[in-house]
């Protein structure tokens, strides 16, 4: 679109800007501007700029002399040599998602016919961008479902909690292009978060990390509040305990996602990047789903441990009774065989369990 705009309107450059809700900026999506930095223009939505004003007001704006127009940004005008221009909002009323802008390096007038043709191009660009957005959302959703399905298979196929969490952390790191990911689970004494399953770049000491719940840190904060905590700059964020960043050399940004279960949080999923790259809300939502699945694995492991402990206690009680005790099911298969039965019969328990 931007490459063909100058064929229908007397303009040297054309650009499409798209809103980024997460950073509250409007950014370059495509442009024919050749100046350095033109591909990475980022304009705050509430700033003084013809592009931002067009998006806020939702109507076409024309500026014949941008150097003396109070609606424009003098700094951007000087940087990109834009002396005149037209901005047209993209998207339906109430759902504006961007702006189409054309510029010239000299002051001058745009005819009504040129503006009208540009508005027609903007309508076509809006439809094309909306289709691209819907396609991208569908593809991302499919990728998320595939990832969640992989996590689900790991939970079913691998009964060992430690290795299951390790493999989930590997999946998370690869799929979200992270520097690292790992789990911190509530300790048996329920007084600290301890490391279980780590993947990526980290100090070996991280495997032995134990964070008491009384310490003020993003990990304990996310766990106690059962809410995701995002760290945009770990070196400046006072919520991050200094000890944690020493174990994560080079980490710049991160997030801590609670492992929510029906009985409350059982731990947290931590992720980190070495670049100052923000986390998208959609990615955090998917990670929250993965954290919930991991919490189910922890619950299953705890239930299994409780059942095994209960069986051991029951066997101790039965073995303490001074009489032969043998239990069978409706098909006559032996289910239990206590210590007295072993001594009297001379047969070991393991040899008869399950036999008819």
mmCIF file of C-alpha atoms in Angstrom:
data_model
loop_
_atom_site.group_PDB
_atom_site.id
_atom_site.type_symbol
_atom_site.label_atom_id
_atom_site.label_comp_id
_atom_site.label_asym_id
_atom_site.label_seq_id
_atom_site.Cartn_x
_atom_site.Cartn_y
_atom_site.Cartn_z
ATOM 1 C CA UNK A 1 0.000 0.000 0.000
ATOM 2 C CA UNK A 2 2.612 2.570 1.040
ATOM 3 C CA UNK A 3 4.717 1.941 -2.067
ATOM 4 C CA UNK A 4 1.797 2.748 -4.409
ATOM 5 C CA UNK A 5 0.332 5.756 -2.578
ATOM 6 C CA UNK A 6 2.543 8.280 -4.395
ATOM 7 C CA UNK A 7 0.949 7.147 -7.657
ATOM 8 C CA UNK A 8 -2.448 8.546 -6.636
ATOM 9 C CA UNK A 9 -1.395 11.549 -4.571
ATOM 10 C CA UNK A 10 1.369 14.115 -4.900
ATOM 11 C CA UNK A 11 3.447 12.912 -1.942
ATOM 12 C CA UNK A 12 7.034 11.697 -1.681
ATOM 13 C CA UNK A 13 6.597 9.442 1.356
ATOM 14 C CA UNK A 14 3.848 7.272 2.798
ATOM 15 C CA UNK A 15 3.662 5.464 6.131
ATOM 16 C CA UNK A 16 1.281 3.218 8.053
ATOM 17 C CA UNK A 17 1.266 3.466 11.827
ATOM 18 C CA UNK A 18 -0.430 0.889 14.095
ATOM 19 C CA UNK A 19 -1.378 1.304 17.751
ATOM 20 C CA UNK A 20 0.376 -0.797 20.383
ATOM 21 C CA UNK A 21 -2.079 -0.943 23.332
ATOM 22 C CA UNK A 22 0.513 -2.431 25.678
ATOM 23 C CA UNK A 23 2.926 0.510 25.403
ATOM 24 C CA UNK A 24 0.239 3.105 24.579
ATOM 25 C CA UNK A 25 2.156 4.166 21.492
ATOM 26 C CA UNK A 26 1.520 4.232 17.761
ATOM 27 C CA UNK A 27 4.368 2.632 15.801
ATOM 28 C CA UNK A 28 5.620 2.336 12.228
ATOM 29 C CA UNK A 29 4.206 -0.736 10.478
ATOM 30 C CA UNK A 30 5.407 0.160 6.962
ATOM 31 C CA UNK A 31 6.980 3.264 5.430
ATOM 32 C CA UNK A 32 8.805 4.591 2.371
ATOM 33 C CA UNK A 33 10.755 7.054 4.522
ATOM 34 C CA UNK A 34 14.468 6.369 4.096
ATOM 35 C CA UNK A 35 15.909 8.348 6.981
ATOM 36 C CA UNK A 36 17.620 6.406 9.806
ATOM 37 C CA UNK A 37 15.121 5.231 12.413
ATOM 38 C CA UNK A 38 12.084 5.620 10.151
ATOM 39 C CA UNK A 39 11.228 1.922 10.462
ATOM 40 C CA UNK A 40 11.085 2.183 14.260
ATOM 41 C CA UNK A 41 9.134 5.383 14.935
ATOM 42 C CA UNK A 42 7.204 5.155 18.208
ATOM 43 C CA UNK A 43 4.860 7.999 19.174
ATOM 44 C CA UNK A 44 3.028 8.168 22.537
ATOM 45 C CA UNK A 45 -0.733 8.277 21.963
ATOM 46 C CA UNK A 46 -1.148 11.328 24.180
ATOM 47 C CA UNK A 47 1.700 13.310 22.626
ATOM 48 C CA UNK A 48 1.792 16.326 20.322
ATOM 49 C CA UNK A 49 1.952 14.762 16.871
ATOM 50 C CA UNK A 50 -0.208 14.879 13.749
ATOM 51 C CA UNK A 51 -0.340 11.074 13.721
ATOM 52 C CA UNK A 52 -1.402 10.797 17.367
ATOM 53 C CA UNK A 53 -3.913 13.648 16.998
ATOM 54 C CA UNK A 54 -5.448 11.984 13.939
ATOM 55 C CA UNK A 55 -5.855 8.734 15.879
ATOM 56 C CA UNK A 56 -7.350 10.476 18.932
ATOM 57 C CA UNK A 57 -9.817 12.579 16.917
ATOM 58 C CA UNK A 58 -10.618 9.819 14.439
ATOM 59 C CA UNK A 59 -10.730 12.104 11.375
ATOM 60 C CA UNK A 60 -8.588 13.133 8.425
ATOM 61 C CA UNK A 61 -6.076 15.907 9.176
ATOM 62 C CA UNK A 62 -4.254 18.011 6.570
ATOM 63 C CA UNK A 63 -1.193 20.155 7.320
ATOM 64 C CA UNK A 64 0.228 22.386 4.578
ATOM 65 C CA UNK A 65 3.057 23.670 6.804
ATOM 66 C CA UNK A 66 4.005 21.169 9.491
ATOM 67 C CA UNK A 67 6.872 23.314 10.775
ATOM 68 C CA UNK A 68 4.348 25.924 11.960
ATOM 69 C CA UNK A 69 1.434 23.622 12.806
ATOM 70 C CA UNK A 70 0.894 23.308 16.612
ATOM 71 C CA UNK A 71 -0.656 19.857 16.124
ATOM 72 C CA UNK A 72 2.622 18.414 14.877
ATOM 73 C CA UNK A 73 5.874 17.377 16.553
ATOM 74 C CA UNK A 74 8.735 19.798 15.715
ATOM 75 C CA UNK A 75 11.282 17.152 16.714
ATOM 76 C CA UNK A 76 9.838 14.548 14.313
ATOM 77 C CA UNK A 77 9.501 17.131 11.539
ATOM 78 C CA UNK A 78 13.198 18.022 11.791
ATOM 79 C CA UNK A 79 14.299 14.417 12.135
ATOM 80 C CA UNK A 80 12.434 13.156 9.061
ATOM 81 C CA UNK A 81 12.265 16.366 7.003
ATOM 82 C CA UNK A 82 8.451 16.379 6.817
ATOM 83 C CA UNK A 83 7.128 19.811 5.860
ATOM 84 C CA UNK A 84 3.558 18.954 4.816
ATOM 85 C CA UNK A 85 1.299 15.952 5.156
ATOM 86 C CA UNK A 86 -2.076 14.250 5.395
ATOM 87 C CA UNK A 87 -3.166 11.741 8.049
ATOM 88 C CA UNK A 88 -6.174 9.404 7.667
ATOM 89 C CA UNK A 89 -7.340 7.120 10.523
ATOM 90 C CA UNK A 90 -7.478 3.375 9.936
ATOM 91 C CA UNK A 91 -10.304 1.195 11.196
ATOM 92 C CA UNK A 92 -14.034 1.728 11.805
ATOM 93 C CA UNK A 93 -15.277 4.521 14.125
ATOM 94 C CA UNK A 94 -14.692 3.607 17.760
ATOM 95 C CA UNK A 95 -12.188 0.904 16.771
ATOM 96 C CA UNK A 96 -9.376 2.936 15.249
ATOM 97 C CA UNK A 97 -6.175 0.887 15.196
ATOM 98 C CA UNK A 98 -3.817 3.005 13.126
ATOM 99 C CA UNK A 99 -3.116 5.902 10.765
ATOM 100 C CA UNK A 100 -2.123 6.233 7.102
ATOM 101 C CA UNK A 101 0.129 9.266 6.580
ATOM 102 C CA UNK A 102 1.693 10.871 3.502
ATOM 103 C CA UNK A 103 4.366 13.580 3.553
ATOM 104 C CA UNK A 104 6.375 15.934 1.391
ATOM 105 C CA UNK A 105 9.718 17.587 2.207
ATOM 106 C CA UNK A 106 8.279 20.956 1.151
ATOM 107 C CA UNK A 107 5.242 22.935 2.263
ATOM 108 C CA UNK A 108 2.262 22.748 -0.058
ATOM 109 C CA UNK A 109 -1.432 22.157 -0.564
ATOM 110 C CA UNK A 110 -3.163 18.799 -1.111
ATOM 111 C CA UNK A 111 -6.236 18.960 -3.341
ATOM 112 C CA UNK A 112 -9.636 17.734 -2.182
ATOM 113 C CA UNK A 113 -9.435 14.996 -4.829
ATOM 114 C CA UNK A 114 -6.085 13.783 -3.514
ATOM 115 C CA UNK A 115 -7.399 13.671 0.058
ATOM 116 C CA UNK A 116 -10.511 11.787 -1.056
ATOM 117 C CA UNK A 117 -8.424 9.202 -2.937
ATOM 118 C CA UNK A 118 -6.173 8.806 0.092
ATOM 119 C CA UNK A 119 -9.235 8.121 2.281
ATOM 120 C CA UNK A 120 -10.309 5.417 -0.174
ATOM 121 C CA UNK A 121 -6.855 3.855 0.028
ATOM 122 C CA UNK A 122 -7.109 4.007 3.833
ATOM 123 C CA UNK A 123 -10.356 2.027 3.713
ATOM 124 C CA UNK A 124 -8.694 -0.681 1.607
ATOM 125 C CA UNK A 125 -5.649 -0.692 3.889
ATOM 126 C CA UNK A 126 -7.909 -0.996 6.943
ATOM 127 C CA UNK A 127 -9.619 -4.070 5.507
ATOM 128 C CA UNK A 128 -6.288 -5.658 4.549
ATOM 129 C CA UNK A 129 -4.742 -4.979 7.961
ATOM 130 C CA UNK A 130 -7.822 -6.318 9.738
ATOM 131 C CA UNK A 131 -7.653 -9.557 7.725
ATOM 132 C CA UNK A 132 -3.955 -9.835 8.509
ATOM 133 C CA UNK A 133 -4.671 -9.233 12.197
ATOM 134 C CA UNK A 134 -7.388 -11.903 12.287
ATOM 135 C CA UNK A 135 -5.108 -14.362 10.502
ATOM 136 C CA UNK A 136 -2.283 -13.637 12.929
ATOM 137 C CA UNK A 137 -4.591 -14.074 15.917
ATOM 138 C CA UNK A 138 -5.867 -17.390 14.538
ATOM 139 C CA UNK A 139 -2.334 -18.628 13.926
ATOM 140 C CA UNK A 140 -1.206 -17.567 17.403
ATOM 141 C CA UNK A 141 -4.227 -19.238 18.973
ATOM 142 C CA UNK A 142 -3.443 -22.455 17.095
ATOM 143 C CA UNK A 143 0.170 -22.299 18.316
ATOM 144 C CA UNK A 144 -1.054 -21.788 21.890
ATOM 145 C CA UNK A 145 -3.382 -24.793 21.665
ATOM 146 C CA UNK A 146 -0.565 -26.937 20.266
ATOM 147 C CA UNK A 147 1.696 -25.857 23.145
ATOM 148 C CA UNK A 148 -0.978 -26.538 25.777
ATOM 149 C CA UNK A 149 -1.598 -29.927 24.173
ATOM 150 C CA UNK A 150 2.120 -30.738 24.392
ATOM 151 C CA UNK A 151 2.125 -29.780 28.064
ATOM 152 C CA UNK A 152 -0.939 -31.959 28.625
ATOM 153 C CA UNK A 153 0.809 -34.945 27.009
ATOM 154 C CA UNK A 154 3.825 -34.448 29.255
ATOM 155 C CA UNK A 155 1.596 -34.532 32.319
ATOM 156 C CA UNK A 156 -0.020 -37.788 31.193
ATOM 157 C CA UNK A 157 3.076 -39.577 29.925
ATOM 158 C CA UNK A 158 5.593 -38.614 32.626
ATOM 159 C CA UNK A 159 4.626 -39.460 36.224
ATOM 160 C CA UNK A 160 7.831 -38.027 37.743
ATOM 161 C CA UNK A 161 7.166 -34.443 38.833
ATOM 162 C CA UNK A 162 10.736 -33.112 38.641
ATOM 163 C CA UNK A 163 11.352 -34.255 35.051
ATOM 164 C CA UNK A 164 7.840 -33.180 34.000
ATOM 165 C CA UNK A 165 8.412 -29.612 35.197
ATOM 166 C CA UNK A 166 11.871 -29.591 33.582
ATOM 167 C CA UNK A 167 10.406 -30.525 30.185
ATOM 168 C CA UNK A 168 7.587 -27.978 30.547
ATOM 169 C CA UNK A 169 10.180 -25.283 31.323
ATOM 170 C CA UNK A 170 12.077 -26.316 28.164
ATOM 171 C CA UNK A 171 8.892 -25.984 26.075
ATOM 172 C CA UNK A 172 8.072 -22.588 27.551
ATOM 173 C CA UNK A 173 11.584 -21.238 26.944
ATOM 174 C CA UNK A 174 11.668 -22.356 23.298
ATOM 175 C CA UNK A 175 8.138 -21.348 22.343
ATOM 176 C CA UNK A 176 8.289 -17.872 23.882
ATOM 177 C CA UNK A 177 11.934 -17.218 22.906
ATOM 178 C CA UNK A 178 13.037 -16.672 26.492
ATOM 179 C CA UNK A 179 16.451 -16.681 28.093
ATOM 180 C CA UNK A 180 15.117 -19.009 30.746
ATOM 181 C CA UNK A 181 12.121 -20.421 32.601
ATOM 182 C CA UNK A 182 11.608 -22.405 35.778
ATOM 183 C CA UNK A 183 9.296 -23.375 38.614
ATOM 184 C CA UNK A 184 9.377 -22.565 42.310
ATOM 185 C CA UNK A 185 7.144 -24.819 44.419
ATOM 186 C CA UNK A 186 5.860 -24.486 47.953
ATOM 187 C CA UNK A 187 8.101 -26.492 50.293
ATOM 188 C CA UNK A 188 6.846 -29.450 52.318
ATOM 189 C CA UNK A 189 6.880 -27.270 55.442
ATOM 190 C CA UNK A 190 4.921 -24.643 53.474
ATOM 191 C CA UNK A 191 7.284 -21.884 54.553
ATOM 192 C CA UNK A 192 9.321 -21.259 51.380
ATOM 193 C CA UNK A 193 9.456 -21.531 47.600
ATOM 194 C CA UNK A 194 12.042 -24.004 46.290
ATOM 195 C CA UNK A 195 13.390 -24.602 42.778
ATOM 196 C CA UNK A 196 11.940 -27.412 40.677
ATOM 197 C CA UNK A 197 12.632 -27.694 36.945
ATOM 198 C CA UNK A 198 14.816 -24.940 35.434
ATOM 199 C CA UNK A 199 15.714 -24.328 31.774
ATOM 200 C CA UNK A 200 17.960 -21.760 30.080
ATOM 201 C CA UNK A 201 20.660 -19.339 31.191
ATOM 202 C CA UNK A 202 21.200 -19.245 34.950
ATOM 203 C CA UNK A 203 23.706 -19.821 37.685
ATOM 204 C CA UNK A 204 24.012 -23.474 38.856
ATOM 205 C CA UNK A 205 23.219 -22.147 42.336
ATOM 206 C CA UNK A 206 19.667 -21.454 41.140
ATOM 207 C CA UNK A 207 18.921 -25.175 41.359
ATOM 208 C CA UNK A 208 19.324 -24.924 45.129
ATOM 209 C CA UNK A 209 17.320 -21.705 45.518
ATOM 210 C CA UNK A 210 15.035 -21.451 48.520
ATOM 211 C CA UNK A 211 13.033 -18.241 49.044
ATOM 212 C CA UNK A 212 11.339 -18.001 52.477
ATOM 213 C CA UNK A 213 7.785 -16.680 52.196
ATOM 214 C CA UNK A 214 8.695 -13.951 54.670
ATOM 215 C CA UNK A 215 11.142 -12.355 52.213
ATOM 216 C CA UNK A 216 9.838 -9.500 50.063
ATOM 217 C CA UNK A 217 10.387 -10.536 46.459
ATOM 218 C CA UNK A 218 8.417 -10.731 43.201
ATOM 219 C CA UNK A 219 8.205 -14.519 43.608
ATOM 220 C CA UNK A 220 6.593 -14.399 47.044
ATOM 221 C CA UNK A 221 4.435 -11.441 45.940
ATOM 222 C CA UNK A 222 2.990 -13.343 42.957
ATOM 223 C CA UNK A 223 2.511 -16.439 45.133
ATOM 224 C CA UNK A 224 0.723 -14.678 47.998
ATOM 225 C CA UNK A 225 -1.471 -12.457 45.816
ATOM 226 C CA UNK A 226 -2.082 -15.246 43.278
ATOM 227 C CA UNK A 227 -1.487 -12.693 40.495
ATOM 228 C CA UNK A 228 1.021 -12.375 37.676
ATOM 229 C CA UNK A 229 3.832 -9.893 38.363
ATOM 230 C CA UNK A 230 5.727 -8.371 35.402
ATOM 231 C CA UNK A 231 9.242 -6.940 35.736
ATOM 232 C CA UNK A 232 10.027 -4.408 33.001
ATOM 233 C CA UNK A 233 13.502 -3.535 34.285
ATOM 234 C CA UNK A 234 14.916 -5.954 36.796
ATOM 235 C CA UNK A 235 17.891 -3.783 37.680
ATOM 236 C CA UNK A 236 15.642 -0.938 38.813
ATOM 237 C CA UNK A 237 12.598 -2.820 40.102
ATOM 238 C CA UNK A 238 12.838 -2.725 43.900
ATOM 239 C CA UNK A 239 10.428 -5.638 44.223
ATOM 240 C CA UNK A 240 13.133 -7.967 42.913
ATOM 241 C CA UNK A 241 15.445 -9.357 45.594
ATOM 242 C CA UNK A 242 19.080 -8.700 44.707
ATOM 243 C CA UNK A 243 19.959 -12.335 45.359
ATOM 244 C CA UNK A 244 17.667 -13.449 42.525
ATOM 245 C CA UNK A 245 19.329 -11.318 39.840
ATOM 246 C CA UNK A 246 22.772 -12.518 40.928
ATOM 247 C CA UNK A 247 21.597 -16.013 40.006
ATOM 248 C CA UNK A 248 20.257 -14.779 36.640
ATOM 249 C CA UNK A 249 23.224 -13.046 34.972
ATOM 250 C CA UNK A 250 22.189 -10.801 32.113
ATOM 251 C CA UNK A 251 18.449 -10.939 32.835
ATOM 252 C CA UNK A 252 16.683 -7.655 32.054
ATOM 253 C CA UNK A 253 12.944 -8.362 32.022
ATOM 254 C CA UNK A 254 10.805 -11.090 33.517
ATOM 255 C CA UNK A 255 7.475 -12.241 34.852
ATOM 256 C CA UNK A 256 6.283 -14.457 37.687
ATOM 257 C CA UNK A 257 3.040 -16.376 37.119
ATOM 258 C CA UNK A 258 1.240 -18.120 40.015
ATOM 259 C CA UNK A 259 0.489 -21.832 39.706
ATOM 260 C CA UNK A 260 -3.156 -21.548 40.648
ATOM 261 C CA UNK A 261 -5.143 -24.587 41.788
ATOM 262 C CA UNK A 262 -8.478 -25.181 43.471
ATOM 263 C CA UNK A 263 -6.780 -25.142 46.864
ATOM 264 C CA UNK A 264 -4.772 -21.980 46.182
ATOM 265 C CA UNK A 265 -1.374 -21.354 44.649
ATOM 266 C CA UNK A 266 1.126 -24.248 44.862
ATOM 267 C CA UNK A 267 4.069 -22.301 43.435
ATOM 268 C CA UNK A 268 5.083 -19.947 40.636
ATOM 269 C CA UNK A 269 6.390 -20.112 37.079
ATOM 270 C CA UNK A 270 9.234 -17.643 36.492
ATOM 271 C CA UNK A 271 10.417 -16.470 33.063
ATOM 272 C CA UNK A 272 13.176 -14.045 32.065
ATOM 273 C CA UNK A 273 14.802 -12.413 29.047
ATOM 274 C CA UNK A 274 18.212 -10.837 28.560
ATOM 275 C CA UNK A 275 16.694 -8.157 26.282
ATOM 276 C CA UNK A 276 14.447 -5.287 27.350
ATOM 277 C CA UNK A 277 11.520 -6.786 25.444
ATOM 278 C CA UNK A 278 8.021 -6.436 26.915
ATOM 279 C CA UNK A 279 5.730 -9.422 27.422
ATOM 280 C CA UNK A 280 2.491 -9.363 25.472
ATOM 281 C CA UNK A 281 -0.741 -9.820 27.466
ATOM 282 C CA UNK A 282 -1.673 -12.707 25.161
ATOM 283 C CA UNK A 283 1.588 -14.517 25.970
ATOM 284 C CA UNK A 284 1.092 -13.990 29.707
ATOM 285 C CA UNK A 285 -2.436 -15.384 29.407
ATOM 286 C CA UNK A 286 -1.118 -18.523 27.699
ATOM 287 C CA UNK A 287 1.626 -18.889 30.315
ATOM 288 C CA UNK A 288 -1.017 -18.656 33.047
ATOM 289 C CA UNK A 289 -2.766 -21.636 31.420
ATOM 290 C CA UNK A 290 0.498 -23.587 31.405
ATOM 291 C CA UNK A 291 1.097 -22.693 35.054
ATOM 292 C CA UNK A 292 -2.369 -24.052 35.942
ATOM 293 C CA UNK A 293 -1.602 -27.325 34.143
ATOM 294 C CA UNK A 294 1.700 -27.577 36.020
ATOM 295 C CA UNK A 295 -0.190 -26.963 39.266
ATOM 296 C CA UNK A 296 -2.356 -29.967 38.408
ATOM 297 C CA UNK A 297 0.810 -32.070 38.099
ATOM 298 C CA UNK A 298 1.936 -30.879 41.535
ATOM 299 C CA UNK A 299 -1.477 -31.720 42.971
ATOM 300 C CA UNK A 300 -1.343 -35.162 41.399
ATOM 301 C CA UNK A 301 2.120 -35.750 42.846
ATOM 302 C CA UNK A 302 1.020 -34.610 46.311
ATOM 303 C CA UNK A 303 -2.067 -36.854 46.104
ATOM 304 C CA UNK A 304 0.108 -39.798 45.073
ATOM 305 C CA UNK A 305 2.468 -39.176 47.983
ATOM 306 C CA UNK A 306 -0.476 -38.954 50.384
ATOM 307 C CA UNK A 307 -1.953 -42.214 49.071
ATOM 308 C CA UNK A 308 1.364 -44.036 49.361
ATOM 309 C CA UNK A 309 1.850 -42.718 52.886
ATOM 310 C CA UNK A 310 -1.670 -43.833 53.785
ATOM 311 C CA UNK A 311 -1.003 -47.313 52.392
ATOM 312 C CA UNK A 312 2.226 -47.549 54.390
ATOM 313 C CA UNK A 313 0.449 -46.505 57.604
ATOM 314 C CA UNK A 314 -2.328 -49.030 56.978
ATOM 315 C CA UNK A 315 0.198 -51.802 56.326
ATOM 316 C CA UNK A 316 2.009 -50.937 59.582
ATOM 317 C CA UNK A 317 -1.274 -51.215 61.508
ATOM 318 C CA UNK A 318 -2.134 -54.556 59.879
ATOM 319 C CA UNK A 319 1.374 -55.929 60.486
ATOM 320 C CA UNK A 320 1.074 -54.998 64.168
ATOM 321 C CA UNK A 321 -1.955 -57.243 64.699
ATOM 322 C CA UNK A 322 -1.064 -60.670 66.212
ATOM 323 C CA UNK A 323 -3.224 -62.668 63.839
ATOM 324 C CA UNK A 324 -3.122 -63.805 60.224
ATOM 325 C CA UNK A 325 -4.870 -61.228 58.036
ATOM 326 C CA UNK A 326 -5.385 -61.925 54.344
ATOM 327 C CA UNK A 327 -7.787 -59.883 52.200
ATOM 328 C CA UNK A 328 -9.102 -60.896 48.789
ATOM 329 C CA UNK A 329 -11.314 -59.314 46.132
ATOM 330 C CA UNK A 330 -14.493 -60.738 44.608
ATOM 331 C CA UNK A 331 -12.435 -62.827 42.185
ATOM 332 C CA UNK A 332 -10.339 -64.358 44.919
ATOM 333 C CA UNK A 333 -7.168 -62.397 44.207
ATOM 334 C CA UNK A 334 -5.029 -61.627 47.264
ATOM 335 C CA UNK A 335 -4.909 -57.907 48.044
ATOM 336 C CA UNK A 336 -3.055 -57.924 51.378
ATOM 337 C CA UNK A 337 -0.968 -60.420 53.358
ATOM 338 C CA UNK A 338 0.306 -59.301 56.751
ATOM 339 C CA UNK A 339 3.521 -60.145 58.606
ATOM 340 C CA UNK A 340 1.921 -62.889 60.759
ATOM 341 C CA UNK A 341 0.575 -64.560 57.609
ATOM 342 C CA UNK A 342 4.136 -64.543 56.225
ATOM 343 C CA UNK A 343 5.560 -66.167 59.375
ATOM 344 C CA UNK A 344 2.841 -68.834 59.645
ATOM 345 C CA UNK A 345 2.759 -69.751 55.959
ATOM 346 C CA UNK A 346 6.427 -69.257 55.223
ATOM 347 C CA UNK A 347 5.465 -67.367 52.067
ATOM 348 C CA UNK A 348 6.633 -63.846 51.339
ATOM 349 C CA UNK A 349 4.019 -61.137 50.793
ATOM 350 C CA UNK A 350 5.342 -60.134 47.374
ATOM 351 C CA UNK A 351 5.018 -63.706 46.117
ATOM 352 C CA UNK A 352 1.261 -63.933 46.725
ATOM 353 C CA UNK A 353 -0.102 -60.415 46.165
ATOM 354 C CA UNK A 354 -2.327 -60.461 43.111
ATOM 355 C CA UNK A 355 -2.422 -64.279 42.993
ATOM 356 C CA UNK A 356 -5.683 -66.248 43.199
#
